[in-house]
Coordinates of N, CA and C in Angstrom, one line a residue:
X112 N 0.8 -1.2 0.0 CA 0.0 0.0 0.0 C 0.9 1.2 0.0
X113 N 0.6 2.1 -1.0 CA 1.4 3.4 -1.1 C 1.1 4.3 0.1
X114 N 2.1 4.8 0.7 CA 2.0 5.8 1.8 C 2.9 7.0 1.5
X115 N 2.3 8.2 1.7 CA 3.1 9.4 1.6 C 3.0 10.2 2.9
X116 N 4.1 10.6 3.4 CA 4.0 11.2 4.8 C 4.8 12.5 4.7
X117 N 4.1 13.6 4.9 CA 4.7 14.9 4.8 C 5.2 15.3 6.2
X118 N 6.2 16.2 6.2 CA 6.7 16.8 7.4 C 7.4 18.2 7.0
X119 N 7.7 18.9 8.0 CA 8.4 20.2 7.8 C 7.6 21.4 7.9
X120 N 6.3 21.3 8.1 CA 5.5 22.5 8.2 C 5.7 23.2 9.5
X121 N 5.2 24.4 9.6 CA 5.4 25.2 10.8 C 4.9 26.6 10.7
X122 N 5.2 27.4 11.6 CA 4.9 28.8 11.6 C 6.1 29.7 11.4
X123 N 6.0 30.6 10.5 CA 7.1 31.5 10.2 C 6.6 32.9 9.9
X124 N 7.5 33.9 10.0 CA 7.1 35.2 9.6 C 7.2 35.5 8.1
X125 N 6.5 36.4 7.6 CA 6.6 36.8 6.2 C 8.0 37.0 5.9
X126 N 8.4 36.5 4.7 CA 9.8 36.6 4.2 C 10.7 35.4 4.6
X127 N 10.1 34.6 5.5 CA 10.9 33.4 6.0 C 10.9 32.3 5.0
X128 N 11.5 31.2 5.4 CA 11.6 30.0 4.6 C 11.2 28.7 5.3
X129 N 10.8 27.7 4.6 CA 10.5 26.4 5.1 C 10.8 25.4 4.0
X130 N 11.1 24.2 4.5 CA 11.4 23.1 3.5 C 10.5 21.9 3.9
X131 N 9.5 21.6 3.1 CA 8.7 20.5 3.3 C 9.3 19.2 2.7
X132 N 9.0 18.1 3.4 CA 9.4 16.8 2.9 C 8.3 15.8 2.8
X133 N 8.4 14.9 1.9 CA 7.3 13.9 1.7 C 8.0 12.6 1.5
X134 N 8.0 11.7 2.5 CA 8.6 10.4 2.4 C 7.6 9.4 1.8
X135 N 8.1 8.7 0.8 CA 7.2 7.8 0.1 C 7.5 6.3 0.5
X136 N 6.5 5.6 0.6 CA 6.6 4.1 0.9 C 5.9 3.4 -0.2
X137 N 6.6 2.4 -0.8 CA 6.0 1.6 -1.9 C 5.7 2.5 -3.1
X138 N 6.4 3.5 -3.3 CA 6.2 4.4 -4.5 C 7.5 5.0 -4.8
X139 N 7.9 5.0 -6.1 CA 9.1 5.6 -6.6 C 8.9 6.9 -7.2
X140 N 9.4 8.0 -6.7 CA 9.2 9.3 -7.2 C 9.8 9.5 -8.6
X141 N 10.6 8.7 -9.1 CA 11.3 9.0 -10.4 C 10.5 8.3 -11.5
X142 N 9.3 7.9 -11.3 CA 8.6 7.2 -12.4 C 7.5 8.0 -13.0
X143 N 6.6 8.6 -12.1 CA 5.5 9.3 -12.6 C 5.5 10.7 -12.1
X144 N 4.4 11.5 -12.4 CA 4.3 12.8 -12.0 C 4.0 12.9 -10.5
X145 N 4.7 13.7 -9.7 CA 4.4 13.9 -8.3 C 4.3 15.4 -8.1
X146 N 3.6 15.8 -7.1 CA 3.4 17.2 -6.9 C 3.1 17.6 -5.5
X147 N 3.0 18.9 -5.3 CA 2.6 19.5 -4.0 C 1.3 20.4 -4.3
X148 N 0.4 20.3 -3.3 CA -0.8 21.0 -3.4 C -1.0 21.7 -2.0
X149 N -1.9 22.7 -2.0 CA -2.3 23.3 -0.7 C -3.7 23.7 -0.7
X150 N -4.2 23.8 0.5 CA -5.6 24.1 0.7 C -5.8 25.0 1.9
X151 N -6.3 26.2 1.7 CA -6.5 27.1 2.8 C -8.0 27.0 3.2
X152 N -8.3 27.3 4.5 CA -9.7 27.2 4.9 C -10.7 27.9 4.0
X153 N -11.8 27.2 3.6 CA -12.8 27.8 2.7 C -12.4 27.9 1.3
X154 N -11.3 27.4 0.9 CA -10.8 27.5 -0.5 C -10.6 26.1 -1.0
X155 N -10.6 26.0 -2.4 CA -10.4 24.7 -3.0 C -8.9 24.4 -3.0
X156 N -8.7 23.1 -3.0 CA -7.3 22.6 -3.1 C -6.7 23.1 -4.4
X157 N -5.5 23.6 -4.4 CA -4.8 24.1 -5.6 C -3.4 23.5 -5.8
X158 N -3.1 23.3 -7.0 CA -1.7 22.8 -7.3 C -0.7 23.9 -7.1
X159 N 0.4 23.5 -6.5 CA 1.5 24.4 -6.3 C 2.7 24.1 -7.2
X160 N 3.1 22.8 -7.3 CA 4.2 22.5 -8.1 C 4.2 21.0 -8.5
X161 N 4.8 20.7 -9.6 CA 4.9 19.3 -10.0 C 6.3 19.0 -10.6
X162 N 6.6 17.7 -10.6 CA 7.9 17.3 -11.2 C 7.7 16.0 -11.8
X163 N 8.2 15.8 -13.0 CA 8.0 14.5 -13.7 C 9.3 13.6 -13.6
X164 N 9.2 12.5 -14.2 CA 10.3 11.5 -14.1 C 11.6 12.0 -14.7
X165 N 11.5 13.0 -15.6 CA 12.7 13.5 -16.2 C 13.3 14.7 -15.4
X166 N 12.6 15.1 -14.3 CA 13.0 16.2 -13.5 C 12.5 17.6 -14.0
X167 N 11.5 17.6 -15.0 CA 11.0 18.8 -15.4 C 10.0 19.3 -14.4
X168 N 10.1 20.6 -14.1 CA 9.3 21.2 -13.0 C 8.2 22.2 -13.6
X169 N 7.1 22.2 -12.9 CA 6.1 23.2 -13.2 C 5.6 23.8 -11.9
X170 N 5.3 25.1 -12.0 CA 4.9 25.8 -10.8 C 3.6 26.7 -11.1
X171 N 2.8 26.8 -10.0 CA 1.7 27.8 -10.1 C 2.4 29.2 -10.2
X172 N 1.7 30.1 -10.9 CA 2.3 31.5 -11.1 C 2.5 32.1 -9.7
X173 N 1.7 31.8 -8.8 CA 1.8 32.5 -7.5 C 3.0 32.1 -6.7
X174 N 3.7 31.1 -7.1 CA 4.9 30.6 -6.3 C 6.2 30.6 -7.1
X175 N 6.1 30.9 -8.4 CA 7.2 30.9 -9.3 C 8.3 31.8 -8.7
X176 N 9.5 31.3 -8.7 CA 10.6 32.1 -8.2 C 10.8 32.1 -6.7
X177 N 9.9 31.5 -6.0 CA 10.0 31.4 -4.6 C 10.0 30.0 -4.1
X178 N 9.3 29.1 -4.8 CA 9.3 27.7 -4.4 C 10.1 26.8 -5.3
X179 N 10.7 25.7 -4.8 CA 11.4 24.8 -5.6 C 11.0 23.4 -5.2
X180 N 10.6 22.6 -6.2 CA 10.2 21.2 -6.0 C 11.4 20.3 -6.5
X181 N 11.7 19.3 -5.7 CA 12.7 18.4 -6.1 C 12.5 17.0 -5.4
X182 N 13.2 16.0 -5.9 CA 13.1 14.7 -5.1 C 14.5 14.1 -5.1
X183 N 14.7 13.3 -4.0 CA 15.9 12.6 -3.8 C 15.5 11.1 -4.0
X184 N 16.0 10.5 -5.1 CA 15.6 9.2 -5.4 C 16.2 8.2 -4.4
X185 N 17.4 8.4 -4.0 CA 18.0 7.5 -3.0 C 17.2 7.5 -1.7
X186 N 16.6 8.6 -1.3 CA 15.9 8.6 -0.1 C 14.4 8.5 -0.3
X187 N 14.0 8.4 -1.6 CA 12.6 8.3 -2.0 C 11.8 9.4 -1.3
X188 N 12.3 10.6 -1.4 CA 11.6 11.7 -0.7 C 11.4 12.9 -1.6
X189 N 10.3 13.5 -1.6 CA 9.9 14.6 -2.3 C 10.0 15.9 -1.5
X190 N 10.5 17.0 -2.0 CA 10.7 18.2 -1.2 C 10.0 19.4 -1.9
X191 N 9.7 20.3 -1.0 CA 9.3 21.6 -1.5 C 10.0 22.7 -0.7
X192 N 10.9 23.4 -1.3 CA 11.6 24.5 -0.6 C 10.8 25.8 -0.9
X193 N 10.5 26.4 0.2 CA 9.7 27.6 0.1 C 10.5 28.8 0.7
X194 N 10.6 29.9 0.0 CA 11.3 31.1 0.5 C 10.4 32.3 0.2
X195 N 10.8 33.4 0.8 CA 10.0 34.7 0.6 C 8.5 34.4 0.9
X196 N 8.3 33.7 1.9 CA 6.9 33.3 2.2 C 6.0 34.5 2.5
X197 N 4.8 34.4 2.1 CA 3.8 35.5 2.3 C 2.6 34.9 3.1
X198 N 1.9 35.8 3.8 CA 0.7 35.3 4.5 C -0.3 34.5 3.7
X199 N -0.4 34.9 2.4 CA -1.3 34.1 1.5 C -0.8 32.7 1.2
X200 N 0.4 32.4 1.6 CA 0.9 31.0 1.4 C 0.4 30.1 2.5
X201 N -0.2 30.7 3.5 CA -0.7 29.8 4.7 C -1.7 28.9 4.2
X202 N -1.5 27.6 4.5 CA -2.4 26.6 4.1 C -2.0 25.2 4.6
X203 N -2.8 24.2 4.4 CA -2.4 22.8 4.6 C -1.7 22.4 3.3
X204 N -0.5 21.9 3.4 CA 0.2 21.4 2.2 C 0.2 19.9 2.1
X205 N -0.1 19.4 0.9 CA -0.2 18.0 0.7 C 0.8 17.6 -0.5
X206 N 1.4 16.5 -0.3 CA 2.1 15.9 -1.4 C 1.2 14.8 -2.1
X207 N 1.4 14.6 -3.3 CA 0.5 13.6 -4.0 C 1.3 13.0 -5.2
X208 N 0.8 11.9 -5.6 CA 1.5 11.2 -6.7 C 0.5 10.6 -7.7
X209 N 0.8 10.6 -8.9 CA 0.0 9.9 -9.9 C 0.3 8.4 -9.9
X210 N -0.7 7.6 -10.2 CA -0.5 6.2 -10.3 C 0.3 5.9 -11.6
X211 N 0.1 6.7 -12.6 CA 0.9 6.5 -13.8 C 0.8 7.8 -14.6
X212 N 1.7 8.0 -15.5 CA 1.7 9.1 -16.4 C 2.5 10.3 -15.9
X213 N 2.7 11.2 -16.9 CA 3.5 12.4 -16.6 C 2.7 13.5 -16.1
X214 N 3.4 14.7 -16.1 CA 2.7 15.9 -15.6 C 2.1 16.7 -16.8
X215 N 1.0 17.2 -16.6 CA 0.3 18.1 -17.6 C 0.9 19.5 -17.5
X216 N 0.7 20.3 -18.5 CA 1.2 21.6 -18.5 C 0.5 22.4 -17.4
X217 N 1.2 23.4 -16.9 CA 0.6 24.3 -16.0 C 0.5 23.7 -14.6
X218 N -0.3 24.3 -13.7 CA -0.3 23.9 -12.3 C -0.9 22.5 -12.3
X219 N -0.5 21.6 -11.4 CA -1.0 20.3 -11.3 C -2.5 20.3 -10.9
X220 N -3.3 19.4 -11.5 CA -4.7 19.3 -11.2 C -4.9 18.2 -10.1
X221 N -5.5 18.5 -9.0 CA -5.7 17.5 -8.0 C -6.4 16.2 -8.5
X222 N -7.3 16.4 -9.4 CA -8.0 15.2 -9.9 C -7.2 14.2 -10.7
X223 N -6.0 14.6 -11.0 CA -5.1 13.6 -11.7 C -4.3 12.8 -10.8
X224 N -4.3 13.0 -9.5 CA -3.5 12.4 -8.5 C -4.2 11.4 -7.6
X225 N -3.7 10.2 -7.4 CA -4.4 9.2 -6.7 C -3.9 9.0 -5.3
X226 N -2.6 9.2 -5.1 CA -2.0 8.9 -3.8 C -1.8 10.3 -3.1
X227 N -2.2 10.4 -1.8 CA -2.1 11.6 -1.1 C -1.5 11.4 0.3
X228 N -0.8 12.4 0.8 CA -0.3 12.4 2.2 C -1.4 13.0 3.0
X229 N -1.1 13.1 4.3 CA -2.1 13.6 5.3 C -2.0 15.1 5.4
X230 N -1.0 15.7 4.9 CA -0.9 17.2 5.0 C 0.0 17.7 6.1
X231 N 0.6 18.8 5.9 CA 1.4 19.5 6.9 C 1.0 21.0 6.9
X232 N 0.8 21.6 8.0 CA 0.3 23.0 8.1 C 1.5 24.0 8.0
X233 N 1.2 25.0 7.1 CA 2.2 26.1 7.0 C 1.4 27.4 7.3
X234 N 1.9 28.1 8.3 CA 1.3 29.4 8.7 C 2.3 30.5 8.6
X235 N 2.0 31.5 7.8 CA 2.9 32.6 7.6 C 2.2 33.9 8.2
X236 N 2.9 34.5 9.2 CA 2.4 35.7 9.8 C 3.0 36.9 9.3
X237 N 2.2 38.0 9.2 CA 2.7 39.3 8.7 C 3.5 40.1 9.7

């Protein structure tokens, strides 16, 4: 059974940085599209970033230049490095993986992803 477990969330001030991790069990990050999503209270879940098996990255416009997605195949861990954080980045962050297939253009669509972690909270104060 595939398991994805996020960690690294927390509370920071605006302008600060955080690095989220997502450890995968029984899933290899270097095969299919994997990504990070976030959901703020009262809002729909939105795609933040994705990375495919070739290492090609895609980002939501709102995080371009500030967030970096990567994965360590040896550790089977997906990362999201976040810098210059803003209060509007506050949300529950989830990692997710497709059962098969690459990443589509643009921000990742939650409907394309089958496996999900439990989420880690990020709170950015002004």
